[in-house]
């Protein structure tokens, strides 16, 4: 091999959904490259609720040979119910049962941790892929020959890579190292006005096979969902367009102060009714407690030289879009494909990745007008209107709501006519 054709060395920061999926595709399309996946947490991260596989992500996972593994792990959820104040009256949206016209509940709905594990299991034992936990990057510097010098926080020795990928989630540290905090000093984060805490709780008889959504005034939401493991996943959220309401929780989040975070939720949910007391009690015991801000990441550019961002780090569409996991998977596939096509000009590969993926991401980031506020009313009147609307919407004629959404929002649509190339194994 000529010296200029040394095998590529690639560093991926983050072992969530995007990172392992990228490792898979790079390994498949570039049979010589060496891949290191770094994860800041000491063990793979669990927690969170279900994520959806929809549209063009489905054929990609199918080409990975992993669709059956996903099918085996799908949550047992049969649809969505809106629960009214009496706790008895409900309006129901069943899952559509058709992957070409998916309802609000996707046919491939899987716990985030199960999906991450499927991708990790498919890559962890491959040679040329090394996972390293409890480690992160502390500095990144471009060299004159378009490589990247990296130093690490814990035990790894400084090293040089051909490509560095930040797949380290919405609060990406790689992004900050390369692009700073952004022109508005907001870390490129567009806040949508919701903070939610997610955790697993023991199942009780009141939990059904449906996701149950309970509204309360002042934008408070309790959502309980079956998880396929005999337990229930709680999603407890506060929504407001007045961002000052979140000052305290935001600070507690930045400080990693779980106790202060819990106290904030307890205060917000006092007297809310339905299952909220049970949730507050279980929240404090939960081992998989996970707090998130609902937000989007918007950037003008996703790469600089031979460093690139992927998944939530680059273009988080937010969990309420329903396409966070899907756009991480699609992005991983496109990035691997473009790198395989332009292995000896990485900056060019990264330009092509961005050009190919942008139009999709722009659609994925389109939310319903007014989301999430419209579904989390502040006033009794708003709550009443919302409940009336969801009552009407669940009548037979509106059961195809997923199909309708599919026509307006391409990210929710069918799996055919993918705009992405069929990348083939590349010659090196
Ligand atoms: C614990 C958890 C629970 C979630 N639950 C939900 C959910 O219920 N519903 C939903 O829609 N979305 C959820 N998400 C977000 C969802 O996974 C993403 O929107 C989507 O799948 C895109 O994945 P990603 O790989 O880009 O980012 P993520 O899935 O966020 O993965 C990023 C990974 O990078 C790691 N990391 C962070 N910083 C560093 C660093 N400096 N160096 C190395 N590694 C780092 C993180 O620990 C994480 O493993 C959750 C994310 C996490 C981490
Ligand atoms: C990058 O690292 C190499 C090897 O350690 C070193 O020789 C080189 O000077 C470094 N380049 C920069 C720009 O730091
Ligand atoms: C916004 O929220 C803050 C903190 O809860 C509150 O003090 C303030 O009155 C609110 N502003 C409006 C316009 O509702
Ligand atoms: C129709 C209905 O049950 N709406 C409820 C939504 O939540 C508020 C606050 O708990 C109740 O007062 C409403 O009755």
Short mmCIF file of C-alpha atoms and ligand atoms in Angstrom, two decimals:
data_model
loop_
_atom_site.label_atom_id
_atom_site.label_comp_id
_atom_site.label_asym_id
_atom_site.label_seq_id
_atom_site.Cartn_x
_atom_site.Cartn_y
_atom_site.Cartn_z
CA UNK A 1 0.00 0.00 0.00
CA UNK A 2 1.29 3.43 -0.91
CA UNK A 3 1.86 5.67 2.11
CA UNK A 4 -0.88 8.07 1.00
CA UNK A 5 -3.30 5.14 1.09
CA UNK A 6 -2.91 4.15 4.71
CA UNK A 7 -6.13 2.74 6.19
CA UNK A 8 -8.36 5.53 7.47
CA UNK A 9 -8.43 6.14 11.20
CA UNK A 10 -11.73 7.46 12.50
CA UNK A 11 -12.77 8.70 15.93
CA UNK A 12 -16.48 8.74 16.82
CA UNK A 13 -17.49 10.60 20.00
CA UNK A 14 -20.72 9.22 21.47
CA UNK A 15 -22.20 5.71 21.58
CA UNK A 16 -25.90 6.62 21.46
CA UNK A 17 -27.86 5.83 18.30
CA UNK A 18 -25.83 7.73 15.71
CA UNK A 19 -22.32 6.65 16.81
CA UNK A 20 -22.71 2.83 16.69
CA UNK A 21 -24.81 3.08 13.52
CA UNK A 22 -22.05 5.09 11.84
CA UNK A 23 -19.42 2.58 13.01
CA UNK A 24 -21.49 -0.20 11.43
CA UNK A 25 -21.73 1.49 8.04
CA UNK A 26 -18.12 2.67 7.95
CA UNK A 27 -16.97 -0.85 8.77
CA UNK A 28 -19.19 -2.28 6.04
CA UNK A 29 -18.42 0.23 3.28
CA UNK A 30 -14.69 0.77 3.98
CA UNK A 31 -13.27 -2.66 4.75
CA UNK A 32 -9.89 -1.34 5.93
CA UNK A 33 -10.71 1.60 8.20
CA UNK A 34 -10.02 1.64 11.93
CA UNK A 35 -12.75 3.02 14.16
CA UNK A 36 -12.68 4.11 17.79
CA UNK A 37 -15.98 4.91 19.52
CA UNK A 38 -15.69 6.99 22.69
CA UNK A 39 -18.43 7.13 25.31
CA UNK A 40 -18.30 9.58 28.17
CA UNK A 41 -20.44 7.46 30.46
CA UNK A 42 -18.74 4.47 32.19
CA UNK A 43 -21.40 2.05 30.89
CA UNK A 44 -23.90 2.12 28.01
CA UNK A 45 -26.69 4.55 28.89
CA UNK A 46 -30.17 3.23 29.52
CA UNK A 47 -33.27 5.20 30.30
CA UNK A 48 -35.55 7.18 28.09
CA UNK A 49 -38.68 6.00 26.43
CA UNK A 50 -39.64 4.63 23.10
CA UNK A 51 -38.24 6.04 19.89
CA UNK A 52 -39.69 5.44 16.45
CA UNK A 53 -38.33 3.96 13.28
CA UNK A 54 -40.10 5.45 10.32
CA UNK A 55 -39.72 6.25 6.66
CA UNK A 56 -36.25 5.93 5.11
CA UNK A 57 -34.65 4.71 8.33
CA UNK A 58 -36.56 1.43 7.97
CA UNK A 59 -34.82 0.22 4.76
CA UNK A 60 -31.44 1.26 6.20
CA UNK A 61 -31.92 -0.85 9.33
CA UNK A 62 -33.19 -3.62 7.07
CA UNK A 63 -29.97 -3.47 5.00
CA UNK A 64 -28.06 -3.75 8.27
CA UNK A 65 -29.87 -7.06 8.81
CA UNK A 66 -31.27 -5.78 12.09
CA UNK A 67 -34.96 -5.21 11.37
CA UNK A 68 -35.94 -8.54 12.95
CA UNK A 69 -34.01 -7.67 16.10
CA UNK A 70 -35.92 -4.39 16.22
CA UNK A 71 -39.22 -6.19 15.64
CA UNK A 72 -38.46 -8.55 18.54
CA UNK A 73 -38.01 -5.59 20.86
CA UNK A 74 -40.86 -3.34 19.85
CA UNK A 75 -42.90 -2.05 22.73
CA UNK A 76 -46.26 -3.66 23.27
CA UNK A 77 -48.04 -0.36 22.94
CA UNK A 78 -51.30 -0.52 20.97
CA UNK A 79 -51.82 3.18 20.45
CA UNK A 80 -52.39 6.40 22.33
CA UNK A 81 -55.18 7.34 24.76
CA UNK A 82 -55.95 10.79 26.08
CA UNK A 83 -57.10 10.49 29.70
CA UNK A 84 -59.60 12.96 31.11
CA UNK A 85 -59.74 14.38 34.60
CA UNK A 86 -61.95 11.59 35.99
CA UNK A 87 -59.19 9.14 35.02
CA UNK A 88 -61.79 6.88 33.37
CA UNK A 89 -62.87 8.64 30.19
CA UNK A 90 -60.38 8.24 27.36
CA UNK A 91 -60.15 8.89 23.66
CA UNK A 92 -58.12 6.37 21.73
CA UNK A 93 -55.86 6.40 18.66
CA UNK A 94 -54.92 2.84 17.71
CA UNK A 95 -51.63 2.19 15.89
CA UNK A 96 -52.29 2.02 12.13
CA UNK A 97 -50.77 -1.46 11.56
CA UNK A 98 -49.28 -0.28 8.28
CA UNK A 99 -45.64 0.79 7.97
CA UNK A 100 -46.49 2.91 4.92
CA UNK A 101 -49.00 5.05 6.86
CA UNK A 102 -47.74 5.11 10.38
CA UNK A 103 -49.90 6.62 13.06
CA UNK A 104 -48.60 8.74 15.93
CA UNK A 105 -47.50 5.42 17.43
CA UNK A 106 -44.97 3.97 15.01
CA UNK A 107 -45.08 0.29 14.00
CA UNK A 108 -41.41 0.10 14.91
CA UNK A 109 -41.53 1.64 18.29
CA UNK A 110 -38.64 0.51 20.41
CA UNK A 111 -37.08 1.65 23.65
CA UNK A 112 -34.16 3.92 22.96
CA UNK A 113 -31.88 1.75 25.10
CA UNK A 114 -32.89 -1.42 23.18
CA UNK A 115 -32.17 0.24 19.84
CA UNK A 116 -28.81 1.56 21.05
CA UNK A 117 -27.96 -1.95 22.33
CA UNK A 118 -28.88 -3.58 19.00
CA UNK A 119 -26.50 -1.25 17.16
CA UNK A 120 -23.79 -1.68 19.76
CA UNK A 121 -24.09 -5.48 19.80
CA UNK A 122 -23.82 -5.50 16.00
CA UNK A 123 -20.51 -3.61 16.12
CA UNK A 124 -18.80 -4.19 19.45
CA UNK A 125 -17.14 -7.50 18.61
CA UNK A 126 -15.98 -6.54 15.10
CA UNK A 127 -12.27 -6.15 14.67
CA UNK A 128 -11.24 -2.67 13.57
CA UNK A 129 -13.94 -1.24 15.89
CA UNK A 130 -12.97 -0.40 19.48
CA UNK A 131 -15.36 0.96 22.08
CA UNK A 132 -13.90 2.97 24.95
CA UNK A 133 -16.11 4.00 27.85
CA UNK A 134 -15.53 6.64 30.50
CA UNK A 135 -13.48 8.80 28.18
CA UNK A 136 -13.93 11.99 26.20
CA UNK A 137 -12.07 14.42 24.00
CA UNK A 138 -10.50 17.45 25.64
CA UNK A 139 -8.99 19.21 22.63
CA UNK A 140 -9.17 19.02 18.86
CA UNK A 141 -6.66 20.60 16.49
CA UNK A 142 -6.40 20.44 12.73
CA UNK A 143 -3.01 19.63 11.28
CA UNK A 144 -1.57 21.11 8.11
CA UNK A 145 -2.19 17.84 6.21
CA UNK A 146 -5.95 17.91 6.98
CA UNK A 147 -5.74 15.40 9.79
CA UNK A 148 -6.96 15.95 13.33
CA UNK A 149 -4.89 15.90 16.53
CA UNK A 150 -6.91 14.94 19.57
CA UNK A 151 -6.18 14.88 23.29
CA UNK A 152 -8.34 13.09 25.85
CA UNK A 153 -9.62 13.79 29.36
CA UNK A 154 -8.82 10.51 31.08
CA UNK A 155 -6.40 7.82 30.04
CA UNK A 156 -6.01 7.72 26.26
CA UNK A 157 -2.77 9.11 24.83
CA UNK A 158 -3.00 11.95 22.29
CA UNK A 159 -3.60 10.65 18.77
CA UNK A 160 -4.05 11.76 15.19
CA UNK A 161 -7.11 10.79 13.08
CA UNK A 162 -8.18 11.21 9.48
CA UNK A 163 -11.74 11.97 10.60
CA UNK A 164 -13.35 12.96 13.90
CA UNK A 165 -17.13 12.69 14.31
CA UNK A 166 -19.13 14.35 17.07
CA UNK A 167 -22.11 12.03 17.68
CA UNK A 168 -22.34 13.18 21.27
CA UNK A 169 -25.95 14.30 21.45
CA UNK A 170 -27.85 17.56 21.77
CA UNK A 171 -25.41 19.16 24.22
CA UNK A 172 -22.40 18.06 22.10
CA UNK A 173 -19.02 18.94 23.51
CA UNK A 174 -17.40 18.29 20.16
CA UNK A 175 -19.63 21.01 18.73
CA UNK A 176 -18.47 23.47 21.36
CA UNK A 177 -14.81 22.61 20.77
CA UNK A 178 -15.13 23.21 17.02
CA UNK A 179 -17.86 25.82 16.63
CA UNK A 180 -17.91 27.53 20.02
CA UNK A 181 -21.15 28.57 21.70
CA UNK A 182 -22.59 30.14 18.56
CA UNK A 183 -23.32 33.73 17.51
CA UNK A 184 -26.15 34.04 20.07
CA UNK A 185 -24.19 32.28 22.81
CA UNK A 186 -26.96 29.67 22.95
CA UNK A 187 -24.96 26.58 21.93
CA UNK A 188 -27.00 26.51 18.68
CA UNK A 189 -30.00 25.38 20.73
CA UNK A 190 -33.49 26.51 19.86
CA UNK A 191 -35.55 26.00 22.98
CA UNK A 192 -39.10 24.78 22.48
CA UNK A 193 -40.35 25.40 26.01
CA UNK A 194 -40.62 21.94 27.50
CA UNK A 195 -38.63 20.13 30.19
CA UNK A 196 -39.41 16.48 30.75
CA UNK A 197 -38.20 13.82 33.12
CA UNK A 198 -38.28 10.16 32.10
CA UNK A 199 -38.02 7.07 34.28
CA UNK A 200 -39.23 3.50 34.73
CA UNK A 201 -41.84 2.64 37.35
CA UNK A 202 -43.42 -0.63 38.54
CA UNK A 203 -46.53 -1.50 36.56
CA UNK A 204 -49.92 -1.34 38.27
CA UNK A 205 -53.39 -2.47 37.21
CA UNK A 206 -54.35 0.99 36.00
CA UNK A 207 -51.64 0.86 33.32
CA UNK A 208 -53.04 -0.32 29.99
CA UNK A 209 -51.54 -1.52 26.71
CA UNK A 210 -51.96 2.02 25.45
CA UNK A 211 -49.84 5.05 26.05
CA UNK A 212 -51.97 7.16 28.40
CA UNK A 213 -51.71 10.93 28.16
CA UNK A 214 -53.11 13.06 30.94
CA UNK A 215 -53.38 16.80 30.59
CA UNK A 216 -53.47 19.37 33.34
CA UNK A 217 -53.51 23.14 33.27
CA UNK A 218 -50.30 25.19 33.20
CA UNK A 219 -48.85 22.92 30.57
CA UNK A 220 -48.39 19.92 32.81
CA UNK A 221 -48.36 16.47 31.28
CA UNK A 222 -48.14 12.93 32.63
CA UNK A 223 -47.66 10.23 30.00
CA UNK A 224 -47.46 6.55 30.99
CA UNK A 225 -46.45 3.93 28.46
CA UNK A 226 -46.07 0.12 28.57
CA UNK A 227 -42.50 -0.95 27.77
CA UNK A 228 -42.57 -4.65 26.93
CA UNK A 229 -40.59 -5.53 30.07
CA UNK A 230 -43.59 -5.61 32.42
CA UNK A 231 -42.79 -2.14 33.70
CA UNK A 232 -44.14 1.27 32.78
CA UNK A 233 -42.25 4.27 31.43
CA UNK A 234 -43.24 7.62 32.83
CA UNK A 235 -42.84 10.90 30.94
CA UNK A 236 -43.59 13.89 33.13
CA UNK A 237 -43.32 17.28 31.48
CA UNK A 238 -43.92 20.99 31.90
CA UNK A 239 -44.53 23.09 28.79
CA UNK A 240 -44.61 26.87 28.66
CA UNK A 241 -43.79 29.57 26.14
CA UNK A 242 -42.63 31.72 29.05
CA UNK A 243 -39.01 30.56 29.37
CA UNK A 244 -38.54 32.23 32.78
CA UNK A 245 -40.61 29.43 34.24
CA UNK A 246 -37.66 27.15 33.48
CA UNK A 247 -34.87 29.25 34.98
CA UNK A 248 -34.57 27.08 38.07
CA UNK A 249 -34.81 23.69 36.39
CA UNK A 250 -32.37 24.84 33.72
CA UNK A 251 -29.84 25.78 36.35
CA UNK A 252 -30.38 22.50 38.23
CA UNK A 253 -29.86 20.69 34.94
CA UNK A 254 -26.61 22.51 34.18
CA UNK A 255 -25.38 21.76 37.72
CA UNK A 256 -26.43 18.12 37.47
CA UNK A 257 -28.30 18.59 40.77
CA UNK A 258 -30.88 15.79 40.68
CA UNK A 259 -32.36 16.67 44.07
CA UNK A 260 -33.11 20.25 42.99
CA UNK A 261 -34.57 18.96 39.73
CA UNK A 262 -36.89 16.58 41.59
CA UNK A 263 -38.01 19.31 43.93
CA UNK A 264 -38.90 21.51 40.99
CA UNK A 265 -41.07 18.79 39.47
CA UNK A 266 -42.70 18.01 42.83
CA UNK A 267 -43.64 21.65 43.21
CA UNK A 268 -44.98 21.90 39.67
CA UNK A 269 -47.06 18.72 40.02
CA UNK A 270 -48.61 19.37 43.39
CA UNK A 271 -52.33 18.56 43.27
CA UNK A 272 -52.32 17.69 39.57
CA UNK A 273 -54.17 14.42 40.14
CA UNK A 274 -54.43 11.16 38.18
CA UNK A 275 -51.10 9.29 38.48
CA UNK A 276 -48.91 12.27 39.31
CA UNK A 277 -48.37 11.45 43.00
CA UNK A 278 -47.30 7.95 42.10
CA UNK A 279 -44.93 9.37 39.49
CA UNK A 280 -43.33 11.84 41.92
CA UNK A 281 -42.79 9.05 44.46
CA UNK A 282 -41.24 6.71 41.89
CA UNK A 283 -39.16 9.45 40.25
CA UNK A 284 -37.06 9.75 43.39
CA UNK A 285 -36.27 6.02 43.39
CA UNK A 286 -35.66 5.64 39.67
CA UNK A 287 -32.29 4.28 38.58
CA UNK A 288 -32.78 5.36 34.98
CA UNK A 289 -33.85 8.94 35.78
CA UNK A 290 -33.24 11.11 32.70
CA UNK A 291 -34.01 14.82 32.43
CA UNK A 292 -34.14 16.54 29.05
CA UNK A 293 -34.92 19.89 27.59
CA UNK A 294 -37.04 19.71 24.45
CA UNK A 295 -35.14 21.71 21.88
CA UNK A 296 -33.72 21.68 18.38
CA UNK A 297 -30.17 22.17 17.20
CA UNK A 298 -29.77 24.46 14.21
CA UNK A 299 -26.41 25.03 12.55
CA UNK A 300 -25.30 26.69 9.33
CA UNK A 301 -22.51 24.14 8.84
CA UNK A 302 -21.96 20.67 10.22
CA UNK A 303 -18.28 20.29 9.48
CA UNK A 304 -14.99 22.08 9.67
CA UNK A 305 -12.02 20.52 7.89
CA UNK A 306 -12.01 16.85 8.86
CA UNK A 307 -14.29 17.18 11.89
CA UNK A 308 -18.04 16.67 11.48
CA UNK A 309 -21.18 16.53 13.59
CA UNK A 310 -23.85 13.85 13.29
CA UNK A 311 -27.28 13.16 14.80
CA UNK A 312 -28.56 15.33 17.64
CA UNK A 313 -25.19 17.10 17.88
CA UNK A 314 -25.70 18.55 14.39
CA UNK A 315 -29.43 18.75 13.81
CA UNK A 316 -31.48 17.49 16.78
CA UNK A 317 -35.07 17.65 15.52
CA UNK A 318 -36.27 17.23 19.16
CA UNK A 319 -38.04 14.20 20.64
CA UNK A 320 -41.47 15.63 19.83
CA UNK A 321 -40.66 15.41 16.11
CA UNK A 322 -40.76 11.61 16.30
CA UNK A 323 -37.75 11.41 13.99
CA UNK A 324 -34.76 11.92 16.32
CA UNK A 325 -33.58 8.32 16.06
CA UNK A 326 -34.52 8.06 12.39
CA UNK A 327 -32.55 11.11 11.37
CA UNK A 328 -29.54 9.89 13.38
CA UNK A 329 -29.66 6.56 11.49
CA UNK A 330 -30.13 8.15 8.08
CA UNK A 331 -27.35 10.66 8.78
CA UNK A 332 -24.99 7.87 9.86
CA UNK A 333 -25.67 5.98 6.65
CA UNK A 334 -25.14 9.02 4.43
CA UNK A 335 -21.98 10.10 6.27
CA UNK A 336 -20.43 6.63 5.99
CA UNK A 337 -21.44 6.43 2.34
CA UNK A 338 -19.94 9.80 1.41
CA UNK A 339 -16.73 9.10 3.32
CA UNK A 340 -16.41 5.79 1.47
CA UNK A 341 -16.78 7.61 -1.85
CA UNK A 342 -14.21 10.27 -1.06
CA UNK A 343 -11.77 8.59 1.31
CA UNK A 344 -8.80 10.58 0.17
CA UNK A 345 -10.52 13.93 0.42
CA UNK A 346 -12.36 13.87 3.75
CA UNK A 347 -13.38 17.56 3.78
CA UNK A 348 -15.03 16.98 0.40
CA UNK A 349 -16.83 13.87 1.72
CA UNK A 350 -18.16 15.98 4.60
CA UNK A 351 -19.44 18.64 2.18
CA UNK A 352 -21.23 15.93 0.19
CA UNK A 353 -22.75 14.48 3.37
CA UNK A 354 -24.17 17.84 4.27
CA UNK A 355 -25.46 18.50 0.76
CA UNK A 356 -27.17 15.08 0.60
CA UNK A 357 -28.71 15.21 4.07
CA UNK A 358 -29.79 18.86 4.50
CA UNK A 359 -33.08 18.68 2.58
CA UNK A 360 -34.22 15.72 4.68
CA UNK A 361 -33.19 17.37 7.94
CA UNK A 362 -35.04 20.53 7.02
CA UNK A 363 -38.24 18.53 6.70
CA UNK A 364 -37.52 16.54 9.86
CA UNK A 365 -37.18 19.77 11.82
CA UNK A 366 -40.58 21.06 10.74
CA UNK A 367 -42.91 20.76 13.69
CA UNK A 368 -46.64 21.20 13.90
CA UNK A 369 -47.38 24.90 14.16
CA UNK A 370 -47.30 25.85 17.82
CA UNK A 371 -45.78 22.54 18.99
CA UNK A 372 -45.33 21.61 21.80
CA UNK A 373 -47.48 24.35 23.39
CA UNK A 374 -50.61 23.50 21.42
CA UNK A 375 -50.74 19.97 22.88
CA UNK A 376 -50.00 21.19 26.42
CA UNK A 377 -52.47 23.94 27.15
CA UNK A 378 -52.01 26.42 29.99
CA UNK A 379 -55.66 27.24 30.72
CA UNK A 380 -58.86 25.31 31.47
CA UNK A 381 -60.25 26.59 28.19
CA UNK A 382 -57.18 25.39 26.29
CA UNK A 383 -57.38 22.02 27.99
CA UNK A 384 -61.08 21.74 27.10
CA UNK A 385 -60.45 22.62 23.45
CA UNK A 386 -57.56 20.18 23.25
CA UNK A 387 -59.66 17.41 24.73
CA UNK A 388 -62.56 18.15 22.37
CA UNK A 389 -60.23 18.07 19.39
CA UNK A 390 -58.58 14.83 20.40
CA UNK A 391 -62.06 13.39 21.04
CA UNK A 392 -63.13 14.25 17.51
CA UNK A 393 -59.85 13.15 16.04
CA UNK A 394 -60.14 9.67 17.49
CA UNK A 395 -63.46 9.01 15.78
CA UNK A 396 -63.29 6.38 13.05
CA UNK A 397 -62.92 8.82 10.19
CA UNK A 398 -59.76 10.31 11.65
CA UNK A 399 -58.03 7.04 12.50
CA UNK A 400 -55.80 7.46 9.49
CA UNK A 401 -54.25 10.46 11.16
CA UNK A 402 -50.82 8.94 10.63
CA UNK A 403 -51.44 8.60 6.92
CA UNK A 404 -52.52 12.21 6.79
CA UNK A 405 -49.50 13.40 8.67
CA UNK A 406 -47.44 11.31 6.25
CA UNK A 407 -48.63 13.38 3.34
CA UNK A 408 -47.70 16.70 4.94
CA UNK A 409 -44.51 15.79 6.72
CA UNK A 410 -42.23 13.68 4.53
CA UNK A 411 -40.22 12.57 7.54
CA UNK A 412 -43.29 10.65 8.68
CA UNK A 413 -44.03 9.20 5.26
CA UNK A 414 -43.57 5.85 3.56
CA UNK A 415 -40.38 3.88 3.17
CA UNK A 416 -40.22 3.91 -0.63
CA UNK A 417 -38.53 6.43 -2.97
CA UNK A 418 -35.62 7.12 -0.66
CA UNK A 419 -33.68 10.14 -1.92
CA UNK A 420 -30.42 8.65 -0.62
CA UNK A 421 -27.89 6.75 -2.77
CA UNK A 422 -27.37 3.00 -2.47
CA UNK A 423 -23.82 3.15 -1.19
CA UNK A 424 -21.71 0.12 -2.13
CA UNK A 425 -18.54 -1.28 -0.60
CA UNK A 426 -15.75 0.98 -1.83
CA UNK A 427 -12.36 0.13 -3.24
CA UNK A 428 -9.64 1.65 -1.08
C1 LIG B 1 -30.28 8.40 28.13
C2 LIG B 1 -30.99 8.96 26.93
C3 LIG B 1 -32.38 8.81 26.84
C4 LIG B 1 -33.08 9.32 25.73
N1 LIG B 1 -34.42 9.13 25.68
C5 LIG B 1 -35.11 9.56 24.61
C6 LIG B 1 -36.51 9.33 24.50
O1 LIG B 1 -37.14 8.76 25.39
N2 LIG B 1 -37.16 9.77 23.40
C7 LIG B 1 -36.50 10.40 22.39
O2 LIG B 1 -37.12 10.76 21.39
N3 LIG B 1 -35.17 10.64 22.46
C8 LIG B 1 -34.47 10.24 23.55
N4 LIG B 1 -33.11 10.49 23.62
C9 LIG B 1 -32.46 11.19 22.51
C10 LIG B 1 -32.31 10.26 21.29
O3 LIG B 1 -31.51 9.17 21.62
C11 LIG B 1 -31.72 11.06 20.17
O4 LIG B 1 -32.62 12.09 19.85
C12 LIG B 1 -31.53 10.34 18.84
O5 LIG B 1 -31.63 8.97 18.95
C13 LIG B 1 -30.20 10.74 18.23
O6 LIG B 1 -29.15 10.04 18.83
P1 LIG B 1 -27.68 10.55 18.98
O7 LIG B 1 -26.85 9.33 18.93
O8 LIG B 1 -27.40 11.66 18.04
O9 LIG B 1 -27.65 11.20 20.43
P2 LIG B 1 -27.82 10.50 21.87
O10 LIG B 1 -28.75 9.36 21.79
O11 LIG B 1 -28.12 11.59 22.81
O12 LIG B 1 -26.37 9.89 22.19
C14 LIG B 1 -25.25 10.67 22.50
C15 LIG B 1 -24.26 9.81 23.26
O13 LIG B 1 -23.05 10.54 23.43
C16 LIG B 1 -22.61 10.43 24.77
N5 LIG B 1 -21.80 11.61 25.06
C17 LIG B 1 -22.21 12.84 25.46
N6 LIG B 1 -21.18 13.67 25.55
C18 LIG B 1 -20.07 12.97 25.21
C19 LIG B 1 -18.69 13.29 25.09
N7 LIG B 1 -18.24 14.52 25.34
N8 LIG B 1 -17.84 12.32 24.70
C20 LIG B 1 -18.29 11.07 24.43
N9 LIG B 1 -19.58 10.72 24.52
C21 LIG B 1 -20.46 11.66 24.89
C22 LIG B 1 -23.89 10.32 25.56
O14 LIG B 1 -23.65 9.73 26.83
C23 LIG B 1 -24.74 9.43 24.66
O15 LIG B 1 -24.47 8.07 24.87
C24 LIG B 1 -32.38 10.02 24.72
C25 LIG B 1 -31.00 10.19 24.81
C26 LIG B 1 -30.29 9.68 25.90
C27 LIG B 1 -28.80 9.88 25.99
C1 LIG B 2 -0.10 16.74 15.62
O1 LIG B 2 0.50 15.62 16.25
C2 LIG B 2 1.70 15.22 15.64
C3 LIG B 2 2.12 13.90 16.28
O2 LIG B 2 2.09 13.98 17.67
C4 LIG B 2 2.74 16.33 15.81
O3 LIG B 2 3.97 15.96 15.19
C5 LIG B 2 2.21 17.59 15.15
O4 LIG B 2 3.08 18.66 15.37
C6 LIG B 2 0.82 17.95 15.68
N1 LIG B 2 0.27 19.03 14.91
C7 LIG B 2 -0.35 20.07 15.46
C8 LIG B 2 -0.85 21.13 14.53
O5 LIG B 2 -0.54 20.14 16.66
C1 LIG B 3 -43.13 34.03 33.41
O1 LIG B 3 -42.71 33.14 34.41
C2 LIG B 3 -42.15 33.77 35.55
C3 LIG B 3 -41.58 32.68 36.44
O2 LIG B 3 -42.51 31.67 36.69
C4 LIG B 3 -43.21 34.63 36.22
O3 LIG B 3 -42.66 35.28 37.34
C5 LIG B 3 -43.72 35.65 35.22
O4 LIG B 3 -44.80 36.36 35.79
C6 LIG B 3 -44.20 34.97 33.95
N1 LIG B 3 -44.51 35.97 32.95
C7 LIG B 3 -45.67 35.97 32.28
C8 LIG B 3 -45.83 37.04 31.26
O5 LIG B 3 -46.55 35.14 32.47
C1 LIG B 4 -61.97 17.15 29.77
C2 LIG B 4 -61.04 17.00 30.90
O1 LIG B 4 -61.06 16.05 31.65
N1 LIG B 4 -60.13 17.96 31.01
C3 LIG B 4 -59.28 18.08 32.15
C4 LIG B 4 -57.82 18.39 31.80
O2 LIG B 4 -57.10 18.69 32.99
C5 LIG B 4 -57.68 19.69 33.81
C6 LIG B 4 -56.78 19.90 34.97
O3 LIG B 4 -56.58 18.71 35.67
C7 LIG B 4 -59.07 19.31 34.27
O4 LIG B 4 -59.61 20.32 35.09
C8 LIG B 4 -59.93 19.11 33.07
O5 LIG B 4 -61.19 18.67 33.49
#
